[in-house]
Backbone as JSON, one array per atom type, in Angstrom:
{
  "sequence": "XXXXXXXXXXXXXXXXXXXXXXXXXXXXXXXXXXXXXXXXXXXXXXXXXXXXXXXXXXXXXXXXXXXXXXXXXXXXXXXXXXXXXXXXXXXXXXXXXXXXXXXXXXXXXXXXXXXXXXXXXXXXXXXXXXXXXXXXXXXXXXXXXXXXXXXXXXXXXXXXX",
  "N": [[39.64, 17.03, -26.72], [37.42, 16.52, -28.33], [35.57, 15.5, -26.46], [35.18, 17.71, -24.85], [33.92, 19.45, -26.61], [31.61, 17.98, -27.13], [30.44, 18.02, -24.61], [29.99, 20.73, -24.35], [28.12, 21.16, -26.43], [26.04, 19.54, -25.54], [25.42, 20.85, -23.15], [24.64, 23.33, -24.15], [22.4, 22.54, -25.69], [20.81, 21.54, -23.65], [20.33, 23.88, -22.16], [18.92, 25.36, -24.04], [16.64, 23.74, -24.36], [15.64, 23.83, -21.75], [15.05, 26.53, -21.59], [13.02, 26.73, -23.48], [11.07, 25.11, -22.3], [10.67, 26.55, -19.97], [9.5, 28.82, -21.02], [7.06, 27.88, -22.1], [5.78, 26.5, -20.01], [4.79, 28.34, -17.93], [2.77, 29.58, -19.4], [0.96, 27.49, -19.91], [0.27, 26.86, -17.28], [-0.93, 29.24, -16.48], [-3.16, 29.26, -18.08], [-4.77, 27.16, -17.17], [-5.97, 27.86, -14.53], [-7.64, 29.94, -15.41], [-9.43, 28.64, -17.09], [-10.78, 27.01, -15.26], [-12.06, 28.96, -13.73], [-13.85, 30.0, -15.58], [-15.52, 27.81, -16.03], [-16.85, 27.53, -13.59], [-18.16, 29.93, -13.25], [-21.3, 31.49, -13.62], [-22.84, 31.73, -16.69], [-24.17, 34.43, -18.66], [-27.69, 34.44, -19.26], [-28.9, 33.21, -22.25], [-31.64, 34.01, -23.77], [-34.06, 31.91, -25.13], [-36.45, 31.6, -27.71], [-39.44, 30.29, -26.79], [-41.91, 27.81, -27.46], [-45.53, 27.32, -27.19], [-46.0, 24.75, -26.15], [-43.59, 24.18, -24.8], [-43.7, 26.16, -22.82], [-45.95, 25.3, -21.41], [-44.98, 22.89, -20.38], [-43.05, 23.91, -18.68], [-44.54, 24.83, -16.54], [-44.92, 22.58, -15.02], [-42.53, 21.94, -13.86], [-40.63, 21.03, -11.08], [-39.42, 23.16, -8.67], [-36.7, 24.42, -6.66], [-34.74, 22.88, -4.05], [-33.51, 19.63, -4.6], [-33.03, 16.56, -3.08], [-30.56, 14.1, -3.53], [-29.12, 10.88, -4.48], [-26.3, 9.56, -2.62], [-25.8, 11.71, -0.85], [-25.95, 14.06, -2.37], [-27.08, 17.05, -4.06], [-29.41, 18.93, -6.05], [-30.31, 22.03, -7.42], [-33.1, 23.74, -8.67], [-34.08, 26.55, -10.3], [-36.28, 29.11, -11.34], [-35.56, 31.32, -14.06], [-35.34, 34.72, -13.73], [-37.3, 37.05, -15.49], [-37.26, 35.54, -17.84], [-39.43, 33.6, -18.95], [-40.05, 30.11, -18.62], [-37.42, 29.36, -18.65], [-34.76, 27.88, -16.79], [-32.43, 27.73, -14.09], [-30.2, 25.29, -13.33], [-28.46, 23.97, -10.71], [-25.61, 22.11, -9.92], [-23.06, 20.6, -8.15], [-21.39, 23.0, -7.96], [-21.67, 24.02, -10.54], [-23.57, 25.76, -12.88], [-26.34, 25.34, -14.99], [-28.16, 26.47, -17.8], [-31.36, 25.79, -18.46], [-33.97, 24.64, -20.64], [-37.37, 23.68, -21.29], [-38.19, 20.66, -23.07], [-40.2, 18.89, -25.35], [-41.6, 15.62, -24.77], [-42.36, 12.21, -25.63], [-43.38, 10.64, -23.69], [-44.47, 12.09, -21.64], [-42.91, 12.81, -19.54], [-41.1, 15.33, -17.74], [-38.72, 17.21, -19.32], [-35.79, 18.93, -19.15], [-33.37, 20.81, -20.86], [-29.98, 21.63, -21.54], [-28.55, 22.38, -24.24], [-26.13, 23.37, -25.11], [-24.29, 22.7, -23.09], [-24.73, 20.02, -23.02], [-26.36, 18.57, -21.24], [-29.11, 16.98, -19.55], [-32.07, 17.2, -17.69], [-34.22, 15.02, -16.27], [-37.48, 14.58, -15.22], [-39.7, 12.67, -13.48], [-42.68, 11.25, -11.97], [-41.88, 10.22, -9.4], [-39.13, 10.67, -9.09], [-36.08, 12.37, -10.13], [-33.41, 12.88, -12.52], [-30.09, 13.76, -13.54], [-28.47, 13.95, -16.58], [-25.59, 13.4, -18.63], [-25.53, 13.93, -21.87], [-23.63, 13.76, -23.82], [-21.71, 11.87, -23.12], [-23.32, 9.87, -22.41], [-24.07, 9.2, -19.75], [-25.34, 9.04, -16.39], [-25.24, 11.81, -14.27], [-26.17, 12.33, -11.76], [-28.58, 10.65, -9.74], [-31.82, 9.54, -8.57], [-33.0, 11.81, -7.43], [-35.09, 13.88, -5.47], [-37.68, 16.17, -5.18], [-39.83, 17.81, -2.81], [-42.49, 17.29, -3.61], [-42.21, 15.01, -5.21], [-41.19, 13.2, -3.37], [-43.39, 12.95, -1.66], [-45.21, 11.77, -3.43], [-43.92, 9.32, -3.96], [-43.84, 8.22, -1.37], [-46.61, 7.93, -0.84], [-47.31, 6.02, -2.74], [-45.8, 3.87, -1.88], [-47.01, 3.29, 0.52], [-49.31, 2.0, -0.11], [-51.42, 3.46, -0.96], [-51.98, 4.38, -3.78], [-51.29, 7.13, -5.97], [-52.48, 9.19, -8.6], [-51.01, 10.95, -11.32], [-51.26, 14.44, -11.4]],
  "CA": [[38.97, 18.16, -27.32], [36.11, 16.07, -28.76], [34.67, 15.37, -25.31], [34.85, 19.06, -24.4], [32.95, 19.98, -27.56], [30.36, 17.26, -26.9], [29.87, 18.55, -23.36], [29.51, 22.09, -24.66], [26.9, 21.05, -27.23], [25.0, 19.0, -24.66], [25.04, 21.92, -22.23], [23.91, 24.32, -24.93], [21.12, 21.95, -26.01], [20.07, 21.48, -22.39], [19.88, 25.23, -21.83], [17.89, 25.75, -25.01], [15.44, 22.98, -24.03], [15.13, 24.37, -20.5], [14.47, 27.84, -21.87], [11.74, 26.51, -24.17], [10.14, 24.6, -21.31], [10.37, 27.64, -19.06], [8.6, 29.75, -21.68], [5.73, 27.31, -22.32], [5.16, 26.03, -18.78], [3.93, 29.33, -17.28], [1.58, 29.83, -20.22], [0.02, 26.4, -19.65], [-0.21, 26.98, -15.91], [-1.82, 30.38, -16.4], [-4.4, 28.95, -18.79], [-5.6, 26.24, -16.39], [-6.86, 28.52, -13.58], [-8.64, 30.73, -16.12], [-10.45, 27.7, -17.57], [-11.58, 26.61, -14.11], [-12.9, 30.08, -13.34], [-14.93, 30.11, -16.56], [-16.45, 26.68, -15.84], [-17.63, 27.71, -12.38], [-18.94, 31.16, -13.32], [-22.57, 31.37, -14.33], [-22.85, 32.53, -17.9], [-25.44, 35.15, -18.83], [-28.73, 33.63, -19.88], [-29.28, 33.52, -23.62], [-33.05, 33.66, -23.84], [-34.52, 31.24, -26.34], [-37.88, 31.72, -27.96], [-40.09, 29.03, -26.46], [-43.26, 27.67, -28.0], [-46.58, 27.12, -26.18], [-45.79, 23.44, -25.51], [-42.49, 24.32, -23.84], [-44.18, 26.98, -21.69], [-46.84, 24.43, -20.62], [-44.11, 21.96, -19.65], [-42.37, 24.68, -17.63], [-45.44, 24.94, -15.39], [-44.86, 21.33, -14.25], [-41.17, 21.74, -13.34], [-40.45, 21.2, -9.64], [-38.3, 24.07, -8.39], [-36.15, 24.35, -5.32], [-33.67, 21.9, -3.84], [-33.84, 18.2, -4.65], [-32.03, 15.69, -2.45], [-30.22, 13.01, -4.44], [-28.31, 9.79, -3.95], [-24.94, 9.83, -2.15], [-25.79, 13.02, -0.2], [-25.79, 15.14, -3.34], [-28.32, 17.8, -4.27], [-29.57, 19.73, -7.25], [-31.28, 23.1, -7.23], [-33.74, 24.19, -9.91], [-34.6, 27.89, -10.04], [-36.72, 29.82, -12.54], [-34.75, 32.48, -14.42], [-36.13, 35.94, -13.7], [-37.5, 37.75, -16.77], [-37.2, 34.62, -18.98], [-40.37, 32.52, -18.67], [-39.72, 28.8, -19.16], [-35.98, 29.1, -18.5], [-34.41, 27.5, -15.42], [-31.03, 27.52, -13.75], [-30.03, 24.06, -12.57], [-27.15, 23.96, -10.08], [-25.12, 20.82, -9.43], [-21.61, 20.58, -7.94], [-20.79, 24.3, -8.27], [-21.83, 24.37, -11.95], [-24.94, 26.14, -13.21], [-26.75, 25.11, -16.37], [-29.4, 27.14, -18.19], [-32.17, 24.71, -19.03], [-35.29, 24.94, -21.18], [-38.17, 22.46, -21.49], [-38.3, 20.02, -24.38], [-41.33, 17.95, -25.38], [-41.29, 14.19, -24.77], [-43.51, 11.38, -26.02], [-43.85, 9.91, -22.51], [-45.07, 12.98, -20.66], [-41.91, 13.2, -18.53], [-40.57, 16.69, -17.9], [-37.32, 17.16, -19.78], [-35.12, 20.22, -19.3], [-32.12, 20.54, -21.57], [-28.98, 22.65, -21.88], [-27.91, 21.77, -25.4], [-24.75, 23.85, -25.19], [-23.48, 21.92, -22.14], [-24.97, 18.59, -23.24], [-26.96, 17.94, -20.07], [-30.56, 16.85, -19.55], [-32.72, 16.93, -16.41], [-35.45, 14.28, -16.49], [-38.32, 14.58, -14.03], [-40.91, 11.85, -13.53], [-43.5, 11.44, -10.78], [-41.27, 9.89, -8.11], [-37.72, 11.03, -8.99], [-35.46, 13.08, -11.25], [-32.0, 12.57, -12.71], [-29.32, 14.64, -14.42], [-27.68, 13.11, -17.48], [-24.68, 14.0, -19.6], [-25.89, 13.26, -23.12], [-22.44, 13.59, -24.67], [-21.04, 10.62, -22.79], [-24.36, 8.88, -22.14], [-24.02, 8.74, -18.35], [-26.03, 9.82, -15.36], [-24.38, 12.56, -13.36], [-26.76, 12.09, -10.45], [-29.87, 9.97, -9.88], [-32.66, 9.42, -7.37], [-33.24, 13.14, -6.85], [-36.5, 14.07, -5.15], [-38.23, 17.38, -4.58], [-40.83, 17.46, -1.81], [-43.66, 16.72, -4.29], [-41.86, 13.65, -5.65], [-41.07, 12.38, -2.17], [-44.76, 12.67, -1.21], [-45.79, 10.82, -4.38], [-43.28, 8.02, -3.73], [-44.3, 7.72, -0.07], [-48.01, 7.51, -0.96], [-47.36, 4.78, -3.52], [-45.22, 2.8, -1.04], [-47.91, 3.0, 1.62], [-50.48, 1.26, -0.59], [-52.45, 4.42, -1.39], [-51.44, 4.94, -5.02], [-51.78, 8.41, -6.45], [-52.35, 9.44, -10.02], [-50.41, 12.24, -11.64], [-52.19, 15.55, -11.58]],
  "C": [[37.55, 17.77, -27.75], [35.13, 16.01, -27.6], [34.28, 16.74, -24.78], [33.81, 19.69, -25.32], [31.59, 19.31, -27.35], [29.67, 17.76, -25.64], [29.28, 19.93, -23.6], [28.21, 22.05, -25.45], [25.75, 20.54, -26.37], [24.51, 20.07, -23.69], [24.22, 22.98, -22.95], [22.51, 23.81, -25.26], [20.22, 21.91, -24.76], [19.54, 22.83, -21.98], [18.77, 25.67, -22.77], [16.58, 25.04, -24.7], [14.81, 23.53, -22.75], [14.46, 25.71, -20.72], [13.11, 27.69, -22.55], [10.68, 26.01, -23.19], [9.72, 25.72, -20.37], [9.4, 28.63, -19.7], [7.19, 29.18, -21.83], [5.04, 26.9, -21.03], [4.3, 27.1, -18.11], [2.67, 29.62, -18.09], [0.54, 28.75, -19.99], [-0.56, 26.53, -18.25], [-1.19, 28.14, -15.79], [-3.16, 30.07, -17.06], [-5.32, 28.06, -17.95], [-6.49, 26.96, -15.38], [-7.95, 29.33, -14.28], [-9.77, 29.82, -16.61], [-11.35, 27.25, -16.43], [-12.55, 27.72, -13.73], [-14.08, 30.22, -14.3], [-15.96, 29.02, -16.34], [-17.35, 26.9, -14.63], [-18.51, 28.95, -12.43], [-20.22, 30.92, -14.11], [-22.53, 32.29, -15.54], [-24.17, 33.29, -17.98], [-26.44, 34.28, -19.6], [-28.98, 34.14, -21.29], [-30.72, 33.06, -23.77], [-33.38, 33.04, -25.19], [-36.01, 31.51, -26.49], [-38.5, 30.36, -27.72], [-41.5, 29.0, -27.04], [-44.24, 27.39, -26.86], [-46.41, 25.79, -25.45], [-44.7, 23.53, -24.46], [-42.93, 25.12, -22.61], [-45.15, 26.19, -20.81], [-46.03, 23.44, -19.79], [-43.46, 22.68, -18.47], [-43.23, 24.82, -16.38], [-45.38, 23.71, -14.48], [-43.49, 21.07, -13.62], [-41.16, 21.98, -11.84], [-39.23, 22.08, -9.42], [-37.89, 23.96, -6.93], [-35.06, 23.28, -5.26], [-34.22, 20.48, -3.89], [-32.7, 17.43, -4.01], [-31.83, 14.48, -3.34], [-29.41, 11.94, -3.73], [-26.93, 10.3, -3.52], [-24.78, 11.23, -1.56], [-25.5, 14.18, -1.15], [-27.11, 15.88, -3.45], [-28.24, 18.59, -5.56], [-30.56, 20.83, -6.92], [-31.79, 23.54, -8.6], [-34.45, 25.5, -9.58], [-35.08, 28.53, -11.33], [-35.82, 31.03, -12.79], [-35.68, 33.69, -14.49], [-36.15, 36.58, -15.09], [-37.37, 36.87, -18.0], [-38.12, 33.44, -18.7], [-39.96, 31.21, -19.37], [-38.25, 28.44, -19.09], [-35.68, 28.82, -17.03], [-32.9, 27.43, -15.28], [-30.98, 26.27, -12.9], [-28.6, 24.06, -12.03], [-26.8, 22.59, -9.55], [-23.6, 20.89, -9.35], [-20.93, 21.86, -8.42], [-20.82, 24.66, -9.76], [-23.3, 24.68, -12.17], [-25.2, 25.93, -14.69], [-28.03, 25.9, -16.63], [-30.22, 26.15, -19.0], [-33.5, 25.26, -19.56], [-36.05, 23.63, -21.4], [-38.14, 21.98, -22.93], [-39.43, 19.0, -24.29], [-40.83, 16.51, -25.4], [-42.54, 13.43, -25.19], [-44.12, 10.69, -24.8], [-44.57, 10.8, -21.51], [-44.11, 13.37, -19.54], [-41.49, 14.64, -18.8], [-39.1, 16.56, -18.25], [-36.83, 18.59, -19.93], [-33.77, 19.95, -19.93], [-31.28, 21.81, -21.72], [-28.17, 22.05, -23.01], [-26.45, 22.17, -25.51], [-23.83, 23.02, -24.29], [-23.67, 20.41, -22.33], [-25.52, 17.88, -22.03], [-28.48, 17.99, -20.16], [-31.02, 16.53, -18.14], [-34.04, 16.26, -16.73], [-36.22, 14.2, -15.18], [-39.55, 13.71, -14.29], [-41.61, 11.98, -12.18], [-42.76, 11.23, -9.47], [-39.79, 10.24, -7.99], [-37.28, 11.81, -10.21], [-34.02, 12.63, -11.36], [-31.38, 13.56, -13.68], [-28.4, 13.76, -15.25], [-26.76, 13.97, -18.34], [-24.93, 13.26, -20.91], [-24.69, 13.02, -24.02], [-21.73, 12.28, -24.39], [-22.04, 9.52, -22.42], [-24.34, 8.34, -20.73], [-24.85, 9.65, -17.46], [-24.99, 10.54, -14.52], [-24.85, 12.38, -11.92], [-28.16, 11.53, -10.66], [-30.6, 10.0, -8.55], [-32.83, 10.75, -6.65], [-34.74, 13.3, -6.62], [-36.75, 15.45, -4.56], [-39.31, 16.92, -3.6], [-42.05, 16.78, -2.45], [-43.39, 15.27, -4.73], [-41.74, 12.7, -4.47], [-42.45, 12.0, -1.66], [-45.43, 11.65, -2.12], [-45.23, 9.42, -4.14], [-43.74, 7.41, -2.42], [-45.74, 7.21, -0.14], [-48.11, 6.2, -1.72], [-46.75, 3.61, -2.75], [-46.19, 2.37, 0.04], [-49.18, 2.25, 1.18], [-51.62, 2.16, -1.0], [-51.95, 5.09, -2.67], [-52.1, 6.25, -5.42], [-51.63, 8.44, -7.97], [-51.69, 10.79, -10.21], [-51.49, 13.27, -11.86], [-51.89, 16.29, -12.86]]
}
């Protein structure tokens, strides 16, 4: 009789556990696809008020497609109706970037909400994740940067304009 009761309790416990798992598993599974969809969808641009320095920096941003290391690419596009704002696309994710002043003269675009920074110097650009302190992609070059790098390699150094 004891073994029959133990089996009954074990079966009852097993059914209760299975029911709890069955109720929580679909909820977790349903949440994952929704999170992916949100990450890939471009969010509406929240226009920030930019100062004169930021707007001057925006004039120096190279736009269009940049070819990067390991056959990757980044696209930088001005946001319509929001001067100084840019959409940076990398690996099916779009970031809304605005210029930030630097002490070195490098062009720095930042999406503080996402924690990413686009650094542009004369011969290359890179995308960094500031939250984890790592480069997402490096050695990116727009046509202007490629021409600058080629001229400096050929022995005819150029100065920044």
